[in-house]
Amino acid sequence: MLILDEVGVGGVTLRLVRDDIYPFVGGGSKARKAVAYEKFLKERGYNAVVTCGGIQSNHNRAMALMCARNGWKCHLCIQGTAERFFQEKGNALIDRLSGAECELIAPEETSVAMDRAMDNLKKEGYNPYYVIGGGHNLPGGTCFVDAVVDLKKQCEVENWKPDYIFLASGTGSTQAGIAVGLDYVGWNDVNLVGISVARQQKRGKEVIVDFANMLAHYYNMTADYDEKINFTADYLMGGYEQYSQEMKEYLNVVMKKTGLLFDTTYSGKGFWGMMKEIERLKIQDKKILFWHTGGIMNIMK
């Protein structure tokens, strides 16, 4: 399912993929991934999930709810302090209500904690699946290849094709999936630009390239994405969950004029970065699409 929209912002007409209202609690790109993981896990007989993310991880929330509706065990390795986790609402509140096991850890403990949780679940008789943070396994990429297939079908009805696609880019699997999807449908001339919400330039691009190459191999396509991935860390504003007052005020104005909701951690940072890139590249007259990856639960934290 792909929901498209169109708005005018700052003299630019934009089209949007509205994954922010994807029909799964909380919406967003992680909800799309959760539906793909659900199908993948059912087909292979898994009945438990171990994964990780921050206090306000959209990924953790989506995985916890996916497990809850299937009666599966879910162990979340949550990177942060117990004080903050039990104080905040948004995704943290849903994690607490979902029935998932919530283990608070330091970021550097993630690998050890996840391995330990996998071993414990196996000893308890479960068949657990290790979901890499952010949905960095195969289902987290193929669902966006499928989404690009749907996008092309819908655009062809209107004889419209984007020149540029922008998105907020975090762990990288969403951008990698869209990049491979564009090649898969023959839209390799579309410029895909990922606006980093957390990672610095070198590491951020590396993980996207690696995942895109893995996906391309799965689809029997040429795995050579080192020169194809356009990822910019120019709008980090200090890093994950950091933002400027200027950006926040701008997003508030956009919300009031369009009804679109943006958080300052994910999609809002991507939208802000996109508008800056449009201005920098002088591409106001191009056909531009913003892939709204969600983040409403982050507004409500």
Short mmCIF file of C-alpha atoms in Angstrom, two decimals:
data_model
loop_
_atom_site.label_atom_id
_atom_site.label_comp_id
_atom_site.label_asym_id
_atom_site.label_seq_id
_atom_site.Cartn_x
_atom_site.Cartn_y
_atom_site.Cartn_z
CA MET A 1 0.00 0.00 0.00
CA LEU A 2 1.32 3.41 -1.01
CA ILE A 3 -0.41 6.69 -0.16
CA LEU A 4 0.59 9.72 -2.24
CA ASP A 5 -0.07 13.38 -1.52
CA GLU A 6 0.85 16.79 -2.94
CA VAL A 7 1.55 20.10 -1.20
CA GLY A 8 3.05 23.49 -1.96
CA VAL A 9 5.83 24.63 0.37
CA GLY A 10 8.05 27.66 -0.01
CA GLY A 11 7.15 28.12 -3.66
CA VAL A 12 7.89 24.46 -4.44
CA THR A 13 5.25 21.88 -5.35
CA LEU A 14 6.10 18.59 -3.72
CA ARG A 15 4.69 15.12 -3.91
CA LEU A 16 4.94 12.88 -0.88
CA VAL A 17 4.84 9.20 -0.10
CA ARG A 18 2.83 9.20 3.14
CA ASP A 19 4.38 6.36 5.10
CA ASP A 20 3.69 8.53 8.15
CA ILE A 21 0.08 7.32 7.91
CA TYR A 22 0.90 3.73 6.97
CA PRO A 23 -1.95 1.66 8.50
CA PHE A 24 -0.16 0.08 11.46
CA VAL A 25 -0.12 1.62 14.94
CA GLY A 26 2.20 4.63 14.92
CA GLY A 27 2.77 4.44 11.16
CA GLY A 28 6.07 5.25 9.49
CA SER A 29 8.68 3.32 7.56
CA LYS A 30 9.17 1.00 10.53
CA ALA A 31 5.51 0.01 10.34
CA ARG A 32 5.98 -0.92 6.68
CA LYS A 33 8.98 -3.00 7.69
CA ALA A 34 7.06 -4.65 10.55
CA VAL A 35 4.43 -5.95 8.13
CA ALA A 36 7.20 -7.41 5.94
CA TYR A 37 8.93 -8.99 8.93
CA GLU A 38 5.63 -10.45 10.10
CA LYS A 39 5.15 -12.30 6.82
CA PHE A 40 8.81 -13.40 6.76
CA LEU A 41 8.73 -14.76 10.34
CA LYS A 42 5.43 -16.57 9.90
CA GLU A 43 6.64 -18.33 6.76
CA ARG A 44 9.74 -19.59 8.58
CA GLY A 45 8.19 -20.59 11.88
CA TYR A 46 9.77 -18.02 14.20
CA ASN A 47 7.92 -17.15 17.41
CA ALA A 48 10.20 -14.61 19.10
CA VAL A 49 12.19 -11.49 18.20
CA VAL A 50 15.27 -9.87 19.68
CA THR A 51 16.07 -6.35 18.50
CA CYS A 52 17.41 -3.00 19.66
CA GLY A 53 17.01 0.75 19.45
CA GLY A 54 16.94 3.97 21.42
CA ILE A 55 14.41 5.16 24.00
CA GLN A 56 12.15 6.59 21.29
CA SER A 57 12.89 3.98 18.65
CA ASN A 58 10.11 3.70 16.08
CA HIS A 59 11.60 0.36 15.10
CA ASN A 60 11.29 -1.06 18.62
CA ARG A 61 7.69 0.09 18.85
CA ALA A 62 6.76 -1.50 15.53
CA MET A 63 8.50 -4.79 16.40
CA ALA A 64 6.87 -4.91 19.86
CA LEU A 65 3.38 -4.42 18.45
CA MET A 66 3.97 -6.90 15.63
CA CYS A 67 4.96 -9.51 18.19
CA ALA A 68 2.02 -8.66 20.45
CA ARG A 69 -0.57 -9.23 17.76
CA ASN A 70 0.96 -12.61 16.90
CA GLY A 71 1.48 -13.81 20.46
CA TRP A 72 5.25 -13.86 19.96
CA LYS A 73 7.91 -13.15 22.57
CA CYS A 74 9.71 -9.83 22.07
CA HIS A 75 12.94 -8.76 23.76
CA LEU A 76 13.96 -5.13 23.26
CA CYS A 77 17.50 -4.05 24.05
CA ILE A 78 16.87 -0.35 24.67
CA GLN A 79 19.84 1.98 24.54
CA GLY A 80 19.32 4.52 27.31
CA THR A 81 18.64 5.06 30.98
CA ALA A 82 15.76 3.57 32.94
CA GLU A 83 14.95 7.02 34.33
CA ARG A 84 14.29 8.44 30.89
CA PHE A 85 12.60 5.29 29.54
CA PHE A 86 10.00 5.15 32.30
CA GLN A 87 9.43 8.90 32.24
CA GLU A 88 8.77 9.46 28.53
CA LYS A 89 5.66 8.70 26.51
CA GLY A 90 5.48 8.20 22.73
CA ASN A 91 7.27 5.05 21.58
CA ALA A 92 8.64 4.38 25.07
CA LEU A 93 5.13 4.21 26.51
CA ILE A 94 3.98 1.81 23.79
CA ASP A 95 7.02 -0.39 24.41
CA ARG A 96 6.08 -0.59 28.09
CA LEU A 97 2.44 -1.39 27.33
CA SER A 98 3.15 -3.93 24.59
CA GLY A 99 4.25 -6.76 26.85
CA ALA A 100 7.75 -6.78 25.41
CA GLU A 101 10.71 -7.48 27.66
CA CYS A 102 12.50 -4.13 27.90
CA GLU A 103 16.18 -4.37 28.85
CA LEU A 104 17.89 -1.01 29.37
CA ILE A 105 21.50 -1.06 28.20
CA ALA A 106 24.38 1.22 27.23
CA PRO A 107 24.88 1.47 23.43
CA GLU A 108 28.23 -0.32 23.61
CA GLU A 109 26.54 -3.31 25.27
CA THR A 110 24.11 -3.90 22.40
CA SER A 111 25.78 -6.86 20.71
CA VAL A 112 26.44 -8.75 23.93
CA ALA A 113 22.93 -8.06 25.27
CA MET A 114 21.24 -9.21 22.06
CA ASP A 115 23.31 -12.41 21.89
CA ARG A 116 22.47 -13.12 25.52
CA ALA A 117 18.75 -12.58 24.89
CA MET A 118 18.87 -14.93 21.89
CA ASP A 119 20.52 -17.65 23.98
CA ASN A 120 18.01 -17.23 26.82
CA LEU A 121 15.01 -17.44 24.50
CA LYS A 122 16.36 -20.59 22.87
CA LYS A 123 16.83 -22.16 26.32
CA GLU A 124 13.19 -21.30 27.08
CA GLY A 125 12.09 -23.22 23.99
CA TYR A 126 11.50 -20.32 21.61
CA ASN A 127 12.65 -20.00 18.01
CA PRO A 128 13.90 -16.38 18.05
CA TYR A 129 14.93 -14.18 15.13
CA TYR A 130 17.68 -11.58 15.48
CA VAL A 131 16.40 -8.34 13.96
CA ILE A 132 19.25 -5.93 13.38
CA GLY A 133 18.43 -2.45 14.73
CA GLY A 134 16.32 -0.36 12.38
CA GLY A 135 15.22 -3.40 10.38
CA HIS A 136 18.51 -4.09 8.65
CA ASN A 137 17.66 -7.65 7.58
CA LEU A 138 16.36 -8.71 4.17
CA PRO A 139 12.63 -7.99 4.85
CA GLY A 140 13.54 -4.42 5.88
CA GLY A 141 14.88 -3.79 2.39
CA THR A 142 12.68 -5.85 0.09
CA CYS A 143 9.55 -4.11 1.39
CA PHE A 144 10.90 -0.84 -0.01
CA VAL A 145 11.77 -2.41 -3.34
CA ASP A 146 8.11 -3.49 -3.44
CA ALA A 147 7.07 0.03 -2.44
CA VAL A 148 8.99 1.54 -5.37
CA VAL A 149 7.25 -0.92 -7.70
CA ASP A 150 3.92 0.41 -6.37
CA LEU A 151 5.14 4.00 -6.69
CA LYS A 152 6.00 3.56 -10.34
CA LYS A 153 2.61 2.00 -11.08
CA GLN A 154 0.78 4.90 -9.47
CA CYS A 155 2.95 7.53 -11.14
CA GLU A 156 2.48 5.99 -14.57
CA VAL A 157 -1.27 6.44 -14.26
CA GLU A 158 -0.68 10.21 -14.11
CA ASN A 159 2.28 10.18 -16.49
CA TRP A 160 4.45 11.62 -13.70
CA LYS A 161 7.97 10.65 -12.70
CA PRO A 162 10.14 12.25 -10.02
CA ASP A 163 13.47 13.83 -10.85
CA TYR A 164 14.45 13.76 -7.18
CA ILE A 165 13.41 11.69 -4.18
CA PHE A 166 14.44 12.87 -0.70
CA LEU A 167 14.11 11.07 2.62
CA ALA A 168 15.38 11.10 6.19
CA SER A 169 18.07 8.41 6.37
CA GLY A 170 18.89 6.67 9.67
CA THR A 171 20.20 3.11 9.82
CA GLY A 172 20.19 3.05 6.02
CA SER A 173 17.97 0.10 5.07
CA THR A 174 15.13 2.33 3.84
CA GLN A 175 17.38 4.34 1.56
CA ALA A 176 19.10 1.17 0.33
CA GLY A 177 15.75 -0.47 -0.42
CA ILE A 178 14.52 2.54 -2.37
CA ALA A 179 17.84 2.80 -4.27
CA VAL A 180 17.67 -0.83 -5.36
CA GLY A 181 13.97 -0.46 -6.09
CA LEU A 182 14.63 2.44 -8.47
CA ASP A 183 17.10 0.33 -10.42
CA TYR A 184 14.76 -2.65 -10.28
CA VAL A 185 11.94 -0.71 -12.00
CA GLY A 186 14.23 1.02 -14.49
CA TRP A 187 14.21 4.42 -12.79
CA ASN A 188 17.98 4.55 -12.36
CA ASP A 189 18.03 8.18 -13.55
CA VAL A 190 16.03 9.36 -10.53
CA ASN A 191 18.20 11.22 -8.01
CA LEU A 192 17.74 9.70 -4.54
CA VAL A 193 19.06 11.84 -1.69
CA GLY A 194 19.24 10.65 1.91
CA ILE A 195 19.41 13.29 4.64
CA SER A 196 21.26 11.83 7.62
CA VAL A 197 19.49 12.05 10.97
CA ALA A 198 22.23 10.47 13.06
CA ARG A 199 25.33 9.14 11.32
CA GLN A 200 28.36 10.98 10.04
CA GLN A 201 29.11 10.95 6.32
CA LYS A 202 31.58 8.08 5.99
CA ARG A 203 29.88 5.51 8.23
CA GLY A 204 26.40 6.49 7.11
CA LYS A 205 27.14 5.95 3.44
CA GLU A 206 29.07 2.73 4.06
CA VAL A 207 26.14 0.92 5.69
CA ILE A 208 23.74 2.00 2.95
CA VAL A 209 26.12 0.83 0.23
CA ASP A 210 26.69 -2.53 1.94
CA PHE A 211 22.98 -3.16 2.41
CA ALA A 212 22.11 -2.03 -1.13
CA ASN A 213 24.75 -4.40 -2.54
CA MET A 214 23.29 -7.26 -0.49
CA LEU A 215 19.78 -6.47 -1.75
CA ALA A 216 20.96 -6.18 -5.35
CA HIS A 217 22.57 -9.60 -5.06
CA TYR A 218 19.26 -11.00 -3.78
CA TYR A 219 17.51 -9.64 -6.89
CA ASN A 220 20.31 -10.88 -9.20
CA MET A 221 21.22 -7.29 -10.03
CA THR A 222 24.66 -5.73 -10.32
CA ALA A 223 25.88 -5.04 -6.78
CA ASP A 224 27.85 -1.83 -7.25
CA TYR A 225 26.31 0.99 -5.21
CA ASP A 226 29.42 2.75 -3.96
CA GLU A 227 29.05 5.55 -6.50
CA LYS A 228 25.25 5.50 -6.62
CA ILE A 229 24.36 6.37 -3.03
CA ASN A 230 23.79 10.08 -2.37
CA PHE A 231 23.86 10.60 1.39
CA THR A 232 24.52 13.89 3.15
CA ALA A 233 25.30 14.56 6.80
CA ASP A 234 25.24 18.33 6.32
CA TYR A 235 22.08 18.77 8.39
CA LEU A 236 22.86 16.74 11.51
CA MET A 237 22.89 19.80 13.77
CA GLY A 238 24.94 17.97 16.37
CA GLY A 239 23.71 14.42 15.84
CA TYR A 240 20.83 12.12 16.74
CA GLU A 241 17.86 13.88 18.39
CA GLN A 242 19.62 17.25 17.96
CA TYR A 243 18.04 20.14 16.10
CA SER A 244 18.12 23.91 15.78
CA GLN A 245 15.44 26.32 16.93
CA GLU A 246 15.28 27.63 13.37
CA MET A 247 14.43 24.16 12.06
CA LYS A 248 11.80 23.58 14.74
CA GLU A 249 10.08 26.90 14.05
CA TYR A 250 10.14 26.21 10.30
CA LEU A 251 8.53 22.78 10.77
CA ASN A 252 5.83 24.34 12.96
CA VAL A 253 4.97 26.78 10.17
CA VAL A 254 4.88 23.96 7.59
CA MET A 255 2.58 21.92 9.83
CA LYS A 256 0.17 24.82 10.24
CA LYS A 257 0.07 25.47 6.49
CA THR A 258 -0.09 21.88 5.22
CA GLY A 259 -1.38 19.67 8.03
CA LEU A 260 1.74 17.51 7.70
CA LEU A 261 3.29 16.40 10.99
CA PHE A 262 7.06 16.35 11.39
CA ASP A 263 9.20 15.36 14.34
CA THR A 264 12.59 16.97 14.90
CA THR A 265 14.51 13.67 15.09
CA TYR A 266 13.60 11.90 11.86
CA SER A 267 11.26 13.10 9.09
CA GLY A 268 11.45 16.75 10.14
CA LYS A 269 15.21 16.78 9.84
CA GLY A 270 14.87 15.09 6.46
CA PHE A 271 12.31 17.63 5.26
CA TRP A 272 14.42 20.57 6.47
CA GLY A 273 17.49 19.15 4.77
CA MET A 274 15.54 18.59 1.55
CA MET A 275 14.34 22.20 1.42
CA LYS A 276 17.91 23.40 1.98
CA GLU A 277 19.16 21.10 -0.79
CA ILE A 278 16.46 22.31 -3.18
CA GLU A 279 17.65 25.85 -2.54
CA ARG A 280 21.33 24.94 -2.79
CA LEU A 281 20.96 22.93 -5.99
CA LYS A 282 18.44 25.36 -7.51
CA ILE A 283 16.04 22.54 -8.45
CA GLN A 284 12.74 24.28 -7.65
CA ASP A 285 11.50 23.56 -11.17
CA LYS A 286 12.14 19.80 -10.94
CA LYS A 287 9.65 17.07 -10.04
CA ILE A 288 10.41 16.41 -6.39
CA LEU A 289 9.08 13.69 -4.10
CA PHE A 290 9.60 13.49 -0.34
CA TRP A 291 9.32 10.02 1.20
CA HIS A 292 7.73 10.84 4.56
CA THR A 293 9.04 8.09 6.83
CA GLY A 294 6.93 9.09 9.85
CA GLY A 295 7.77 10.04 13.41
CA ILE A 296 4.43 11.07 14.91
CA MET A 297 5.14 9.09 18.09
CA ASN A 298 8.34 11.12 18.54
CA ILE A 299 6.27 14.31 18.64
CA MET A 300 4.22 12.81 21.46
CA LYS A 301 7.07 11.77 23.72
#
